[in-house]
CSV table of C-alpha atoms in Angstrom, one decimal:
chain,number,residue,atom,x,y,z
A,205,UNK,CA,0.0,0.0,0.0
A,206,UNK,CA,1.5,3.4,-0.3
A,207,UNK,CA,1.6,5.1,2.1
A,208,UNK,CA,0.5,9.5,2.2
A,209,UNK,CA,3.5,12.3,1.5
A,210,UNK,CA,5.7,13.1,4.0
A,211,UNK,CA,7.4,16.2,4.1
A,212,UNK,CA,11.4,16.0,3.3
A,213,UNK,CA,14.1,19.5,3.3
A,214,UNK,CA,14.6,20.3,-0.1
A,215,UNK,CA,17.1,22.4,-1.6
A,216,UNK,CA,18.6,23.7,-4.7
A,217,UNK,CA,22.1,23.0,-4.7
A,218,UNK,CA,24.6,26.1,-5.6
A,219,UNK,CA,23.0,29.8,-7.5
A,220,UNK,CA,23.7,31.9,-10.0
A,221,UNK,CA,22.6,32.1,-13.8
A,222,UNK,CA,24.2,28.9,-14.7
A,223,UNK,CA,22.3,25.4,-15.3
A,224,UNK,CA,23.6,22.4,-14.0
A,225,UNK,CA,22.4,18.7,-14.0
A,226,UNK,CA,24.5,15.5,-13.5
A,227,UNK,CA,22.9,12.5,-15.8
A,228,UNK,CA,22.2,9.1,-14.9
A,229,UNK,CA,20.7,7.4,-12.0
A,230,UNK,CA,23.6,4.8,-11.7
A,231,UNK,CA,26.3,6.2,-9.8
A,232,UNK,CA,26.6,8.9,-7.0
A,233,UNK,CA,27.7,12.3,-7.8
A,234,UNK,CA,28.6,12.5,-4.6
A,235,UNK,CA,32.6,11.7,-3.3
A,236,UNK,CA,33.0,9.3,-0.7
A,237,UNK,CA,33.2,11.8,2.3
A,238,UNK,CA,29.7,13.8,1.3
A,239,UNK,CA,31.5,16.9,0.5
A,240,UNK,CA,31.6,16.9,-2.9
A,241,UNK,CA,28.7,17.0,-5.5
A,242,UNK,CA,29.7,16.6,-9.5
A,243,UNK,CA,27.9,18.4,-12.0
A,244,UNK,CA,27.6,19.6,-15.6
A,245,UNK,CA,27.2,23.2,-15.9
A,246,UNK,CA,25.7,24.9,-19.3
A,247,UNK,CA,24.5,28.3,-20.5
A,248,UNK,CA,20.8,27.0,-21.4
A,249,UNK,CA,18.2,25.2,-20.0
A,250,UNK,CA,17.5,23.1,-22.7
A,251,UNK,CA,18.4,22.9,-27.0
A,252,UNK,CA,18.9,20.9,-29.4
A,253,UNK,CA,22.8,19.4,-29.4
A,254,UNK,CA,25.4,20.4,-31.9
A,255,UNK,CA,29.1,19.1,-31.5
A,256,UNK,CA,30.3,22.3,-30.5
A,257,UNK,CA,28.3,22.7,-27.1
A,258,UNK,CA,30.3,23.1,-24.5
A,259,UNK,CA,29.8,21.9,-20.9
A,260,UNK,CA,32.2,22.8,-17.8
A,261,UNK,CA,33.0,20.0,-16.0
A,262,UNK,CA,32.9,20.5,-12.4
A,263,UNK,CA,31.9,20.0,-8.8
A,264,UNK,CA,30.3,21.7,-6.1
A,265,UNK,CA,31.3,22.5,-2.7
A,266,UNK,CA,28.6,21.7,-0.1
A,267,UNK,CA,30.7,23.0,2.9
A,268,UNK,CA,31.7,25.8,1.3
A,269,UNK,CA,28.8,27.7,0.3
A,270,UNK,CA,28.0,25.4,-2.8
A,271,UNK,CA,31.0,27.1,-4.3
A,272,UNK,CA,31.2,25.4,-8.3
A,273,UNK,CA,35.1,24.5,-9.1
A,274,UNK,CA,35.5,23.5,-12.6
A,275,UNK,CA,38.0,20.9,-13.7
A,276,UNK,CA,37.4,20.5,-17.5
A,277,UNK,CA,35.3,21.1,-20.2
A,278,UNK,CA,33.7,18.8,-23.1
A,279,UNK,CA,31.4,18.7,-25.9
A,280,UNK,CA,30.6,15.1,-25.5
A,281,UNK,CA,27.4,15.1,-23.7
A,282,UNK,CA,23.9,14.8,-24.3
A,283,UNK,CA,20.7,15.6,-21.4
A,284,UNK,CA,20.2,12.2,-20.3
A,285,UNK,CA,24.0,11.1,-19.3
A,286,UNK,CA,25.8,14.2,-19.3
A,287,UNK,CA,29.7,12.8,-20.2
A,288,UNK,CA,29.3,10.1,-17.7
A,289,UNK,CA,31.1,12.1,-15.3
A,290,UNK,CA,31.8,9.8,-12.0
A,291,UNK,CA,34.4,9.7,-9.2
A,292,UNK,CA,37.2,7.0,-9.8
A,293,UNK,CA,36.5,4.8,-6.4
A,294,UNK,CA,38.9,2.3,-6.8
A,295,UNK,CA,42.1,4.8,-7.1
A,296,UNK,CA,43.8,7.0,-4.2
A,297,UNK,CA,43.0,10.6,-3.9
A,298,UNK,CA,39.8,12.3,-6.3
A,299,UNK,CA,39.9,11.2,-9.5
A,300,UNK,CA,37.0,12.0,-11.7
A,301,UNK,CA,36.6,10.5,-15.6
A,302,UNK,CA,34.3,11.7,-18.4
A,303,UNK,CA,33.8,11.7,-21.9
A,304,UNK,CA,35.1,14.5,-24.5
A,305,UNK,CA,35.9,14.7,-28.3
A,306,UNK,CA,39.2,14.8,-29.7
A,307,UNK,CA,41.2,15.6,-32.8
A,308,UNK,CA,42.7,12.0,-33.0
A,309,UNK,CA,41.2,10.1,-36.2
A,310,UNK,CA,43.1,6.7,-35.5
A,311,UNK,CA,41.1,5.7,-32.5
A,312,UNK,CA,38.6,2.5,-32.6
A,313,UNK,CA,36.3,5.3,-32.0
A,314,UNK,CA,37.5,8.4,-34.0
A,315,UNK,CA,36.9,11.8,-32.6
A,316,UNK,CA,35.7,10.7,-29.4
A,317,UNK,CA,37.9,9.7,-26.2
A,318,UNK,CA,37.9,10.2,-22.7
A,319,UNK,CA,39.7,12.2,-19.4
A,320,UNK,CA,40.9,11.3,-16.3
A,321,UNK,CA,41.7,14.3,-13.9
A,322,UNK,CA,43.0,14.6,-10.6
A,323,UNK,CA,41.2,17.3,-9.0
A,324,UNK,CA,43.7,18.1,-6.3
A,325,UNK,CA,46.7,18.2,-8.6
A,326,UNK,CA,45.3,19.0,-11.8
A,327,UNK,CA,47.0,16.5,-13.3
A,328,UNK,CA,45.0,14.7,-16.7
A,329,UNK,CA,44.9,11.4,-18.3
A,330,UNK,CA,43.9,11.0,-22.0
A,331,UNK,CA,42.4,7.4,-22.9
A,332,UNK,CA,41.4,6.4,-26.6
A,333,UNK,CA,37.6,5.7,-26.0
A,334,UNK,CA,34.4,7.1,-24.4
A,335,UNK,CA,33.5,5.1,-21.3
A,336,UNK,CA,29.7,3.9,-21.2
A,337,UNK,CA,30.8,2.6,-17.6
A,338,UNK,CA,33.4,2.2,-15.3
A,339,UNK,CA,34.0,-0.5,-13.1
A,340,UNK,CA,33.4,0.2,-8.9
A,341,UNK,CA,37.3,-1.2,-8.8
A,342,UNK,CA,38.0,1.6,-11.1
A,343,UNK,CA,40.4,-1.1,-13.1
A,344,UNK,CA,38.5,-0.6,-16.7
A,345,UNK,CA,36.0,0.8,-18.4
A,346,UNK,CA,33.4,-0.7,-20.9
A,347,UNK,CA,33.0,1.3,-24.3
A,348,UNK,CA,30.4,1.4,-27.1
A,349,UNK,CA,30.4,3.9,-30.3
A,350,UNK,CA,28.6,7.0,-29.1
A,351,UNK,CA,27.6,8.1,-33.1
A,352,UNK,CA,26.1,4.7,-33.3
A,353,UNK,CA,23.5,5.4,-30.0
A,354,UNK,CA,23.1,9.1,-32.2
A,355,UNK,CA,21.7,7.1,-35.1
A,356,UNK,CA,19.9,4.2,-32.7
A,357,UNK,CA,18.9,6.0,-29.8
A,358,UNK,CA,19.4,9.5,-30.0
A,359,UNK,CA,18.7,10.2,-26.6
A,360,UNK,CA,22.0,8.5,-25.6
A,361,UNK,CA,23.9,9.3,-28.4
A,362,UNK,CA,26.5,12.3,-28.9
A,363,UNK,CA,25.4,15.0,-31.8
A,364,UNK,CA,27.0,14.8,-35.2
A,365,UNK,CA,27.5,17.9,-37.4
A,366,UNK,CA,27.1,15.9,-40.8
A,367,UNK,CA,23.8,13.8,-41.2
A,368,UNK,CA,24.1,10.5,-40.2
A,369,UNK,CA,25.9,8.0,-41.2
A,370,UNK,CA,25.0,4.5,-42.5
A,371,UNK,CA,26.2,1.4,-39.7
A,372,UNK,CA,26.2,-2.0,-40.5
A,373,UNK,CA,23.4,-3.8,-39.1
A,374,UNK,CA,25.2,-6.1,-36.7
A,375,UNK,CA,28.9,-6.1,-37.8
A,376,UNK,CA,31.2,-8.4,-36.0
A,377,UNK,CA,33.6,-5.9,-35.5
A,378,UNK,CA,31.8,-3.6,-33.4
A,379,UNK,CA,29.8,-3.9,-29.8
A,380,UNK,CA,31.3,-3.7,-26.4
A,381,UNK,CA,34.8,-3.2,-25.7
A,382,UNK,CA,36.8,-3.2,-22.3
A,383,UNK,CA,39.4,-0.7,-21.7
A,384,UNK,CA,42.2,-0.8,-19.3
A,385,UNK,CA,42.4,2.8,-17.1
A,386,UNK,CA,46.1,2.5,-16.8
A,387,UNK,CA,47.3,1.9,-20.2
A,388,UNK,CA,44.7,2.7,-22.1
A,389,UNK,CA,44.3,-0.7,-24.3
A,390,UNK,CA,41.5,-2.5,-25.3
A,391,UNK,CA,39.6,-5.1,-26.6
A,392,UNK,CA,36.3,-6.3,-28.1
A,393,UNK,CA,34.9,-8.3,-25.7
A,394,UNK,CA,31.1,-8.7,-27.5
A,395,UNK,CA,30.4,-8.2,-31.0
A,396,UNK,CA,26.7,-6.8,-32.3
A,397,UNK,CA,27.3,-10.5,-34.9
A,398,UNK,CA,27.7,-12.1,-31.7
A,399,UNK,CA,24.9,-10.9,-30.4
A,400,UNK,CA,22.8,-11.8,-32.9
A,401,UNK,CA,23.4,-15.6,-33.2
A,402,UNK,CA,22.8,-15.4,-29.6
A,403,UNK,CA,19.5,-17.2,-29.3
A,404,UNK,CA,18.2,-15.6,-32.4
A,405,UNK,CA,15.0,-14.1,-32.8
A,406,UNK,CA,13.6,-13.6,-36.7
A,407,UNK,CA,12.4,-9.9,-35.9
A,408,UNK,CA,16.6,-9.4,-35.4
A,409,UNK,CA,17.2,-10.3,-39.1
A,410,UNK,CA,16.4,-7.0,-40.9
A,411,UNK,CA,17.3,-4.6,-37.5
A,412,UNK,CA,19.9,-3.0,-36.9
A,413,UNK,CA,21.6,-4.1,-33.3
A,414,UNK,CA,22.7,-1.7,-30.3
A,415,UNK,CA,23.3,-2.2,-26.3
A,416,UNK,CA,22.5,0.6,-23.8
A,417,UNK,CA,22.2,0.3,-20.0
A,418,UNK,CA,25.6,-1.7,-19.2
A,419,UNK,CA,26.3,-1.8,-15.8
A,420,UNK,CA,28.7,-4.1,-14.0
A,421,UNK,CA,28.2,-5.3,-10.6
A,422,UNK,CA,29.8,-4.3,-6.9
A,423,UNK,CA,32.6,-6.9,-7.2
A,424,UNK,CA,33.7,-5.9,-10.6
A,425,UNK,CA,33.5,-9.3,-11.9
A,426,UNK,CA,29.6,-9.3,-14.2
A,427,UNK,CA,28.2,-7.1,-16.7
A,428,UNK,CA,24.7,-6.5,-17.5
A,429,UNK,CA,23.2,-5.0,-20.5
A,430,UNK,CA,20.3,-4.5,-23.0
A,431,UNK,CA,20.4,-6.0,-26.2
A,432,UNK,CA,18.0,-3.7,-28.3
A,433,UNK,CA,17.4,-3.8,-32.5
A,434,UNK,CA,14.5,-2.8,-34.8
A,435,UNK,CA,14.1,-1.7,-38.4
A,436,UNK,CA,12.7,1.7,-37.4
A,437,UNK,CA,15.0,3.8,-35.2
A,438,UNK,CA,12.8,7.3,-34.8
A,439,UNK,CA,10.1,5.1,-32.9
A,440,UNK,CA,10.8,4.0,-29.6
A,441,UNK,CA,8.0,1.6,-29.4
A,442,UNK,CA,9.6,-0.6,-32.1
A,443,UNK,CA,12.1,-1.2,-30.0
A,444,UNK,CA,12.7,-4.7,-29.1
A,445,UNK,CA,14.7,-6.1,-26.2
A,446,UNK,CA,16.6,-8.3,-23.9
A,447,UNK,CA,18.1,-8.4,-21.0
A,448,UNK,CA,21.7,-10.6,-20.9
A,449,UNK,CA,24.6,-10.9,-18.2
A,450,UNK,CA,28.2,-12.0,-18.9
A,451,UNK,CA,31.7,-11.9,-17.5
A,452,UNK,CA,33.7,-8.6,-18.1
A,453,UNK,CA,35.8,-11.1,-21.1
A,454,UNK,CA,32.3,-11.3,-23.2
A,455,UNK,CA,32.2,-15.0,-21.4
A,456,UNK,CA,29.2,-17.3,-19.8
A,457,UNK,CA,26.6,-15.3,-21.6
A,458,UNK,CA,23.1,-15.2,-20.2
A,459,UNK,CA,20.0,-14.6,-21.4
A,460,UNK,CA,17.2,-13.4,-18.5
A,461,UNK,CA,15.0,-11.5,-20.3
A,462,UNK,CA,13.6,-11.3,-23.7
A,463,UNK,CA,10.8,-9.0,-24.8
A,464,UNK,CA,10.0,-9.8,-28.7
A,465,UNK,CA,6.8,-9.5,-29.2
A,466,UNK,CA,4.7,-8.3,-32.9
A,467,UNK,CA,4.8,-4.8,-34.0
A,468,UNK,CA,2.0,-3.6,-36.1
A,469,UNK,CA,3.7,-0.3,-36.4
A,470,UNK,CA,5.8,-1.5,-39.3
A,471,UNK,CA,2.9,-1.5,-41.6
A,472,UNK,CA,3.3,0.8,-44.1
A,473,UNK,CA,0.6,3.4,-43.0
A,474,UNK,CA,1.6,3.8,-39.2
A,475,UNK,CA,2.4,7.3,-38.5
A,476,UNK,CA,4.9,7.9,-35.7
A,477,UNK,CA,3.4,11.5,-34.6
A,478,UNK,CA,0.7,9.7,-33.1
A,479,UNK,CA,3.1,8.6,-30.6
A,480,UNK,CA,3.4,10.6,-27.5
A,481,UNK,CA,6.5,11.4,-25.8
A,482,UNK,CA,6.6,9.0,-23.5
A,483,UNK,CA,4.5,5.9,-25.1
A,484,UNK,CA,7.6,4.6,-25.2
A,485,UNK,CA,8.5,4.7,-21.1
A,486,UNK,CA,5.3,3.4,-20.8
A,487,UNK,CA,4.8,0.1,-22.9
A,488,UNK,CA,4.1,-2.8,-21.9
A,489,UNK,CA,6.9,-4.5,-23.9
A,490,UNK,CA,9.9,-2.1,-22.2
A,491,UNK,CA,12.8,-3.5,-20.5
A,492,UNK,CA,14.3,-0.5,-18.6
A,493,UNK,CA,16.8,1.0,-16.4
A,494,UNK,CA,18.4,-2.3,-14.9
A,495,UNK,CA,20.9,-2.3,-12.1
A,496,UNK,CA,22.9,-4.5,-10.1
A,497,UNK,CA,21.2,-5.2,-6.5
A,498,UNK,CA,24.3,-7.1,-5.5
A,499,UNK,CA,26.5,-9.3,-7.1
A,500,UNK,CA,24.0,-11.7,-8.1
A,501,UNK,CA,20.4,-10.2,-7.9
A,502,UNK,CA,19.2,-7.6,-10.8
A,503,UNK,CA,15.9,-5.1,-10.0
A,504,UNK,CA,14.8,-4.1,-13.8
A,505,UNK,CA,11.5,-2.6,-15.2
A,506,UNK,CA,9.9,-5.4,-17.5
A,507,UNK,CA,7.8,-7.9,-18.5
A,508,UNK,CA,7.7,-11.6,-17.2
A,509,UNK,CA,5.7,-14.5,-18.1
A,510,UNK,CA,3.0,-11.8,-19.4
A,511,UNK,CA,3.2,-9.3,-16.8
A,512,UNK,CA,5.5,-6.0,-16.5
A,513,UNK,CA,6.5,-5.3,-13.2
A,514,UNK,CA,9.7,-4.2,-11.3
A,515,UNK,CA,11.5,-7.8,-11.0
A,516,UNK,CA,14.4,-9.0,-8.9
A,517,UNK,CA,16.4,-11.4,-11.4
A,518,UNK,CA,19.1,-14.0,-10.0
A,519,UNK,CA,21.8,-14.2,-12.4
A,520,UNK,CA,22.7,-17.8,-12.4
A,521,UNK,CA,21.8,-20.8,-14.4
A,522,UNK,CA,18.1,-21.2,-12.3
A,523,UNK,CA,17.5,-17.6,-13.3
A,524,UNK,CA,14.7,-17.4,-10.9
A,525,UNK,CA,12.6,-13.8,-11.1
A,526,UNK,CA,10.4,-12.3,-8.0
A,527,UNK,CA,7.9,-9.1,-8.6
A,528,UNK,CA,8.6,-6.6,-6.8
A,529,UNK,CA,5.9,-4.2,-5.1
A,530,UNK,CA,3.2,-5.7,-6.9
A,531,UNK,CA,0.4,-3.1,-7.1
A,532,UNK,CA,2.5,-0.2,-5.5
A,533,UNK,CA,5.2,0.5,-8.0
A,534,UNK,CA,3.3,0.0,-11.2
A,535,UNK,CA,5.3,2.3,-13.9
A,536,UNK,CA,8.5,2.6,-15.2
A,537,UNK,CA,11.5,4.4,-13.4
A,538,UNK,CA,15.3,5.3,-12.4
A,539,UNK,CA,15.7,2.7,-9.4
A,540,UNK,CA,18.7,2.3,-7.1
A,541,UNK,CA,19.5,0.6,-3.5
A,542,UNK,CA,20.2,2.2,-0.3
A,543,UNK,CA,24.3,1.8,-0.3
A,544,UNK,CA,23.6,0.7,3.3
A,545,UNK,CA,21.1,-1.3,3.4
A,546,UNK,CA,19.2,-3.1,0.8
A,547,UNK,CA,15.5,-2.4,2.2
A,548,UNK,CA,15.2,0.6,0.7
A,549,UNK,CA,14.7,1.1,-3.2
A,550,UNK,CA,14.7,4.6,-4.6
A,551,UNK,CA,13.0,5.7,-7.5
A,552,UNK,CA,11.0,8.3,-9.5
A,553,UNK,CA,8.1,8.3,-12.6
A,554,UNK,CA,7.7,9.4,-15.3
A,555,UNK,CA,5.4,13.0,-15.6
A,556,UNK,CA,2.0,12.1,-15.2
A,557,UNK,CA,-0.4,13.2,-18.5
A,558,UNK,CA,-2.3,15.7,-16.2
A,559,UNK,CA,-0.4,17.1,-13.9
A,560,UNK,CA,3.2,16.9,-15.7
A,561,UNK,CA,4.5,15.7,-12.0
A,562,UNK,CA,7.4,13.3,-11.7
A,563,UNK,CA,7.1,11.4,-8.1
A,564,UNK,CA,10.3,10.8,-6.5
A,565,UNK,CA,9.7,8.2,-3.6
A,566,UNK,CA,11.4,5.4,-1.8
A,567,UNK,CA,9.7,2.0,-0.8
A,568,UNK,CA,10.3,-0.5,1.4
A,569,UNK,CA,11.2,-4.0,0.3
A,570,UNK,CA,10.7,-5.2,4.1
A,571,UNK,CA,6.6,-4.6,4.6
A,572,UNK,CA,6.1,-3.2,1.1
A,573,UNK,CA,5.3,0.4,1.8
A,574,UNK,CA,5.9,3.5,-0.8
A,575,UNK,CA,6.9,6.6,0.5
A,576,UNK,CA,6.6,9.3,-1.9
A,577,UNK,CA,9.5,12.0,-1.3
A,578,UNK,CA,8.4,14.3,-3.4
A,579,UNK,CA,6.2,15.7,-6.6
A,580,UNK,CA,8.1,17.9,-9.4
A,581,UNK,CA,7.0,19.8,-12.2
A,582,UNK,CA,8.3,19.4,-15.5
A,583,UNK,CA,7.7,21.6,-18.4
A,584,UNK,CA,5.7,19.5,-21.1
A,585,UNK,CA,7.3,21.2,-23.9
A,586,UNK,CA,10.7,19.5,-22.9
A,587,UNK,CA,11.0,16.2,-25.5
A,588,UNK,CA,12.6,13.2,-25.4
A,589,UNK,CA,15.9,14.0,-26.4
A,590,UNK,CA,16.0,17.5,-24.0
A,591,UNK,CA,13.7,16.5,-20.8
A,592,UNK,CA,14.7,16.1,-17.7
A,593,UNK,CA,14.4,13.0,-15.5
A,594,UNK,CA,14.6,13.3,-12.1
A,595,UNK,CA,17.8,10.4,-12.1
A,596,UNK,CA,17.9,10.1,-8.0
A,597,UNK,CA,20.7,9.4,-7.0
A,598,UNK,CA,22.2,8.7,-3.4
A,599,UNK,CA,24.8,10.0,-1.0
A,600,UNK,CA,26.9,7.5,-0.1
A,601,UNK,CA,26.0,7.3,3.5
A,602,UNK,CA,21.8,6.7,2.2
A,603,UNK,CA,20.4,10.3,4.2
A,604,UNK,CA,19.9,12.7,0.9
A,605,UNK,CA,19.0,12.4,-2.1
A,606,UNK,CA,20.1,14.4,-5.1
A,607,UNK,CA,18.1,15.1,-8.3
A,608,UNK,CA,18.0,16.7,-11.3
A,609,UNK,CA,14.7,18.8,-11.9
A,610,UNK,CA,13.1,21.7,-13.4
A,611,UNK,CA,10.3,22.7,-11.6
A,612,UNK,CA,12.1,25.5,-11.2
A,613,UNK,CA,12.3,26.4,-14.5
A,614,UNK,CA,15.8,26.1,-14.5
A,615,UNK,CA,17.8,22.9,-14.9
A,616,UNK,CA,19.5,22.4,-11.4
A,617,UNK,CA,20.4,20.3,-9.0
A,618,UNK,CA,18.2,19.4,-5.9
A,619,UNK,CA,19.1,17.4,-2.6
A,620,UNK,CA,16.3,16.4,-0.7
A,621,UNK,CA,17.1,15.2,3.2
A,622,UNK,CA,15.3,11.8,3.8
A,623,UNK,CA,17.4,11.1,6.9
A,624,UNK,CA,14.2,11.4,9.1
A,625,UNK,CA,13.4,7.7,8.1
């Protein structure tokens, strides 16, 4: 049952006429002693990408006024996942990696790479790739061509000045590739072919193939990821999906999850404007947002034997799958554990058709009890590729909360104190 609002402190972080937002829901922008809060900072609220918009790189200082230092600056970024900005855990001192373009054209991945910098000393790293994500040992990252999400899934891709280019459907030498932080080096650990004669389905024959939403798990040692491919990349809803796990060497691949289902929207007279912005969020048929519990247990947004739901999955050969909140938590959302203790799940909605309110709430996985945090306005104009999802994301010790929002009409960060429960 859910239960009715409570009232949680919540404040804008920082002020001034800049914007700032952080990205995705899967890692802390927080550092490890709760001082320090990254964040992208920008001139505008919200545009359309071109390759030559710059974000500053930076971080604020919560014990120091929210004072905003910035360490860098990029022009690989989109709304949803800024430059994957994220501390370095795994190394001494503050280290912090992200995304940027470059002038090298002999990368696997030309024009795009990546940056660590050491915020104390100022010192910078240059590695060949973009990250997608970084392992919590900090050891290596996993990679995927950014201008191939641009063409698949714009949302997640990085802006391109010249119109699209053409990509094989599912080549063999493209997919997923682990780089080494130290040197640099890497290696294709999963091919898009490979994916395909992976328990093949006959929608996959004429679709072009792409992964998004790779995570790897506390222990460093297993990956998850969507496998998505359709023939019609400007409508979400023909999207199709699966969910698979392997080891960080592309090895012991596992299929939990698979989502293909008919889609009448590839008859010739189906007209995409009819759908709404987020149709897509909402179906039926969408595998979403999946993160590592622990080492061995997934929560996802999904459907299972008929039935979406948030699921718990265990990744081993039984593959066993629980609902979770059954009747409570009933859409789609950006879900993540309490760092401390697994009885909480955080999470957040999609804007609601009437009211254009995102809730942001926790709920309890003990007695099954939703505590909605918060409501937040969000400006209906805002489309997919430029809206802005709440992402929660936790401090590290599990009391506050820090968003991305703009109810304010700004785009700004938020921390909301839920250290009362």
């Amino acid at each position: 049952m859910t239960s009715a609002q409570q009232s949680f402190p919540c404040r804008r972080v920082g002020a001034g006429d800049q914007h700032h937002f952080f990205g995705y829901y899967n890692k802390s922008n927080w550092d490890c002693s709760g001082r320090y809060l990254l964040a992208n900072q920008v001139s505008m609220m919200d545009a359309p990408l071109t390759p030559d918009m710059v974000a500053r790189v930076g971080y604020f200082d919560l014990e120091n006024g929210d004072t905003f230092t910035v360490v860098g600056e990029t022009t690989a970024w989109n709304w949803q996942m800024g430059c994957q900005l994220q501390w370095l855990d795994g190394v001494p001192g503050r280290k912090v990696i992200y995304n940027v373009r470059t002038e090298s054209s002999s990368t696997r991945y030309p024009g795009f790479g990546s940056v660590i910098c050491d915020v104390d000393t100022g010192e910078t790293q240059s590695l060949p790739m973009p990250v997608y994500v970084v392992a919590p040992n900090s050891s290596y990252a996993l990679c995927v061509d950014y201008s191939r999400l641009y063409v698949t899934h714009e949302t997640i891709g990085y802006s391109e000045s010249t119109p699209p280019r053409a990509f094989a459907k599912y080549p063999s030498g493209d997919g997923i590739y682990r780089m080494d932080l130290r040197s640099g080096e890497s290696e294709l650990v999963v091919s898009y072919q490979a994916l395909r004669d992976f328990h093949p389905r006959e929608s996959m024959d004429e679709a072009i193939h792409w992964v998004s939403h790779i995570e790897i798990n506390p222990s460093s040692n297993r990956v998850l990821f969507l496998h998505r491919w359709t023939e019609r990349v400007k409508d979400e809803t023909c999207f199709l999906h699966r969910l698979i796990t392997m080891n960080p060497d592309g090895s012991d691949m596992r299929l939990l999850e698979c989502s293909d289902h008919p889609l009448p929207q590839l008859r010739a007279d189906f007209d995409p404007t009819e759908v709404g912005t987020f149709d897509y969020e909402k179906s039926e048929y969408q595998i979403s947002h999946p993160l590592w519990q622990n080492d061995k247990h997934i929560i996802v947004w999904g459907p299972h034997s008929g039935s979406i739901h948030y699921h718990l999955y265990t990744d081993d050969e039984n593959g066993t799958v629980e609902v979770v909140g059954d009747g409570v938590l009933t859409e789609n959302g950006h879900m993540t554990f309490f760092p401390v203790n697994l009885r909480w799940l955080l999470s957040d909605t999609y804007p609601d058709s009437v009211t254009n309110k995102r809730a942001l709430f926790l709920f309890d996985m003990e007695n099954g009890t939703r505590i909605d945090v918060g409501h937040f306005y969000t400006d209906p104009n805002l489309k997919k590729e430029n809206r802005c999802d709440l992402h929660p994301r936790w401090r590290r010790d599990g009391e506050m909360i820090c968003i991305d929002s703009v109810h304010e009409s700004e785009r700004q960060l938020y921390i909301v104190d839920v250290s009362s429960i």
